[in-house]
Amino acid sequence: MSPFARQESAGVVLQLWVQPRASKNELVEVRDGALKVRLTSPPVEGAANDLCREYIAKLLGVPRGDVQLVAGERSRHKRLLISGCAVDEVRKRIETMIK
């Protein structure tokens, strides 16, 4: 099983390491058990968290409401819960997008 994604009863939990204020939104790599994500938004007033949820939802083709921040509101290390997906599906989509 991939270290950055695991199946739970409520859905799939993604371990992320977020780099705000990047030049573009992109998935970079899996490092230390987390998916590194670069986001253009600054880490001010939850803007990076909102963009993180929107970006992951768009990449996975799920509604934004199905992506919840469950840990790391004020940290670069975040955990997102994706409802209505299987871990194999999430892992496959993300691994094809990593540069």
PDB file of C-alpha atoms in Angstrom:
ATOM      1  CA  MET A   1       0.000   0.000   0.000  1.00  0.00           C
ATOM      2  CA  SER A   2       1.259   3.489  -0.816  1.00  0.00           C
ATOM      3  CA  PRO A   3       2.454   5.409   2.222  1.00  0.00           C
ATOM      4  CA  PHE A   4       0.699   8.640   1.212  1.00  0.00           C
ATOM      5  CA  ALA A   5      -2.786   7.058   0.906  1.00  0.00           C
ATOM      6  CA  ARG A   6      -4.638   4.668   3.170  1.00  0.00           C
ATOM      7  CA  GLN A   7      -8.171   3.331   3.279  1.00  0.00           C
ATOM      8  CA  GLU A   8     -10.353   4.064   6.301  1.00  0.00           C
ATOM      9  CA  SER A   9     -14.030   3.371   6.882  1.00  0.00           C
ATOM     10  CA  ALA A  10     -15.009   6.971   5.992  1.00  0.00           C
ATOM     11  CA  GLY A  11     -12.880   7.085   2.818  1.00  0.00           C
ATOM     12  CA  VAL A  12      -9.268   7.563   1.771  1.00  0.00           C
ATOM     13  CA  VAL A  13      -6.836   9.583   3.881  1.00  0.00           C
ATOM     14  CA  LEU A  14      -4.037  11.381   2.025  1.00  0.00           C
ATOM     15  CA  GLN A  15      -0.861  12.482   3.793  1.00  0.00           C
ATOM     16  CA  LEU A  16       0.328  15.755   2.224  1.00  0.00           C
ATOM     17  CA  TRP A  17       3.280  18.081   2.574  1.00  0.00           C
ATOM     18  CA  VAL A  18       2.195  21.452   1.177  1.00  0.00           C
ATOM     19  CA  GLN A  19       4.468  24.168  -0.203  1.00  0.00           C
ATOM     20  CA  PRO A  20       2.505  27.453  -0.426  1.00  0.00           C
ATOM     21  CA  ARG A  21       3.353  30.436  -2.659  1.00  0.00           C
ATOM     22  CA  ALA A  22       4.593  28.267  -5.525  1.00  0.00           C
ATOM     23  CA  SER A  23       4.624  29.456  -9.131  1.00  0.00           C
ATOM     24  CA  LYS A  24       1.940  26.898 -10.075  1.00  0.00           C
ATOM     25  CA  ASN A  25      -0.266  24.220  -8.544  1.00  0.00           C
ATOM     26  CA  GLU A  26       1.276  20.790  -9.000  1.00  0.00           C
ATOM     27  CA  LEU A  27       1.944  17.384  -7.512  1.00  0.00           C
ATOM     28  CA  VAL A  28       5.678  16.914  -7.135  1.00  0.00           C
ATOM     29  CA  GLU A  29       6.703  13.637  -5.512  1.00  0.00           C
ATOM     30  CA  VAL A  30       6.170  11.225  -2.672  1.00  0.00           C
ATOM     31  CA  ARG A  31       8.681  11.994   0.075  1.00  0.00           C
ATOM     32  CA  ASP A  32       8.880  10.624   3.610  1.00  0.00           C
ATOM     33  CA  GLY A  33       5.449   9.005   3.331  1.00  0.00           C
ATOM     34  CA  ALA A  34       3.683  12.150   2.142  1.00  0.00           C
ATOM     35  CA  LEU A  35       2.616  13.528  -1.205  1.00  0.00           C
ATOM     36  CA  LYS A  36       4.363  16.849  -1.868  1.00  0.00           C
ATOM     37  CA  VAL A  37       1.976  19.433  -3.315  1.00  0.00           C
ATOM     38  CA  ARG A  38       2.900  22.933  -4.475  1.00  0.00           C
ATOM     39  CA  LEU A  39       0.156  25.571  -4.310  1.00  0.00           C
ATOM     40  CA  THR A  40       0.065  29.158  -5.538  1.00  0.00           C
ATOM     41  CA  SER A  41      -1.922  30.441  -2.573  1.00  0.00           C
ATOM     42  CA  PRO A  42      -0.251  31.996   0.491  1.00  0.00           C
ATOM     43  CA  PRO A  43      -0.784  30.381   3.903  1.00  0.00           C
ATOM     44  CA  VAL A  44      -2.970  33.248   5.093  1.00  0.00           C
ATOM     45  CA  GLU A  45      -6.482  32.982   6.583  1.00  0.00           C
ATOM     46  CA  GLY A  46      -6.951  29.415   5.343  1.00  0.00           C
ATOM     47  CA  ALA A  47      -6.423  30.289   1.679  1.00  0.00           C
ATOM     48  CA  ALA A  48      -3.860  27.525   1.124  1.00  0.00           C
ATOM     49  CA  ASN A  49      -6.108  24.983   2.861  1.00  0.00           C
ATOM     50  CA  ASP A  50      -9.053  25.942   0.646  1.00  0.00           C
ATOM     51  CA  LEU A  51      -6.947  25.761  -2.511  1.00  0.00           C
ATOM     52  CA  CYS A  52      -5.512  22.420  -1.382  1.00  0.00           C
ATOM     53  CA  ARG A  53      -8.997  20.931  -1.040  1.00  0.00           C
ATOM     54  CA  GLU A  54     -10.119  22.374  -4.393  1.00  0.00           C
ATOM     55  CA  TYR A  55      -6.989  21.209  -6.211  1.00  0.00           C
ATOM     56  CA  ILE A  56      -7.102  17.639  -4.871  1.00  0.00           C
ATOM     57  CA  ALA A  57     -10.848  17.409  -5.590  1.00  0.00           C
ATOM     58  CA  LYS A  58     -10.271  18.555  -9.170  1.00  0.00           C
ATOM     59  CA  LEU A  59      -7.394  16.094  -9.702  1.00  0.00           C
ATOM     60  CA  LEU A  60      -9.422  13.185  -8.365  1.00  0.00           C
ATOM     61  CA  GLY A  61     -12.654  14.196 -10.108  1.00  0.00           C
ATOM     62  CA  VAL A  62     -14.691  14.348  -6.912  1.00  0.00           C
ATOM     63  CA  PRO A  63     -16.872  17.163  -5.538  1.00  0.00           C
ATOM     64  CA  ARG A  64     -15.028  19.639  -3.294  1.00  0.00           C
ATOM     65  CA  GLY A  65     -17.403  18.718  -0.477  1.00  0.00           C
ATOM     66  CA  ASP A  66     -16.019  15.169  -0.532  1.00  0.00           C
ATOM     67  CA  VAL A  67     -12.549  16.447   0.437  1.00  0.00           C
ATOM     68  CA  GLN A  68     -12.136  17.387   4.099  1.00  0.00           C
ATOM     69  CA  LEU A  69      -9.106  18.657   5.966  1.00  0.00           C
ATOM     70  CA  VAL A  70      -8.846  16.395   9.017  1.00  0.00           C
ATOM     71  CA  ALA A  71      -5.440  17.477  10.364  1.00  0.00           C
ATOM     72  CA  GLY A  72      -2.825  20.165   9.797  1.00  0.00           C
ATOM     73  CA  GLU A  73      -4.838  23.350   9.521  1.00  0.00           C
ATOM     74  CA  ARG A  74      -1.796  25.470  10.483  1.00  0.00           C
ATOM     75  CA  SER A  75       0.916  23.108   9.311  1.00  0.00           C
ATOM     76  CA  ARG A  76       2.552  22.155   6.042  1.00  0.00           C
ATOM     77  CA  HIS A  77       1.848  18.523   6.974  1.00  0.00           C
ATOM     78  CA  LYS A  78      -1.825  17.872   6.282  1.00  0.00           C
ATOM     79  CA  ARG A  79      -4.239  14.967   6.152  1.00  0.00           C
ATOM     80  CA  LEU A  80      -7.207  15.051   3.794  1.00  0.00           C
ATOM     81  CA  LEU A  81     -10.147  12.674   3.877  1.00  0.00           C
ATOM     82  CA  ILE A  82     -11.587  11.860   0.452  1.00  0.00           C
ATOM     83  CA  SER A  83     -15.116  10.397   0.726  1.00  0.00           C
ATOM     84  CA  GLY A  84     -16.585   8.058  -1.860  1.00  0.00           C
ATOM     85  CA  CYS A  85     -13.298   6.770  -3.304  1.00  0.00           C
ATOM     86  CA  ALA A  86     -11.260   3.606  -3.039  1.00  0.00           C
ATOM     87  CA  VAL A  87      -7.570   3.809  -2.145  1.00  0.00           C
ATOM     88  CA  ASP A  88      -6.522   1.956  -5.327  1.00  0.00           C
ATOM     89  CA  GLU A  89      -8.363   4.473  -7.505  1.00  0.00           C
ATOM     90  CA  VAL A  90      -6.869   7.467  -5.666  1.00  0.00           C
ATOM     91  CA  ARG A  91      -3.355   6.007  -5.729  1.00  0.00           C
ATOM     92  CA  LYS A  92      -3.557   5.230  -9.454  1.00  0.00           C
ATOM     93  CA  ARG A  93      -4.750   8.734 -10.384  1.00  0.00           C
ATOM     94  CA  ILE A  94      -2.141  10.480  -8.267  1.00  0.00           C
ATOM     95  CA  GLU A  95       0.785   8.302  -9.326  1.00  0.00           C
ATOM     96  CA  THR A  96       0.065   9.026 -13.008  1.00  0.00           C
ATOM     97  CA  MET A  97       0.146  12.794 -12.297  1.00  0.00           C
ATOM     98  CA  ILE A  98       3.395  12.964 -10.352  1.00  0.00           C
ATOM     99  CA  LYS A  99       6.108  14.513 -12.473  1.00  0.00           C
TER     100      LYS A  99
END
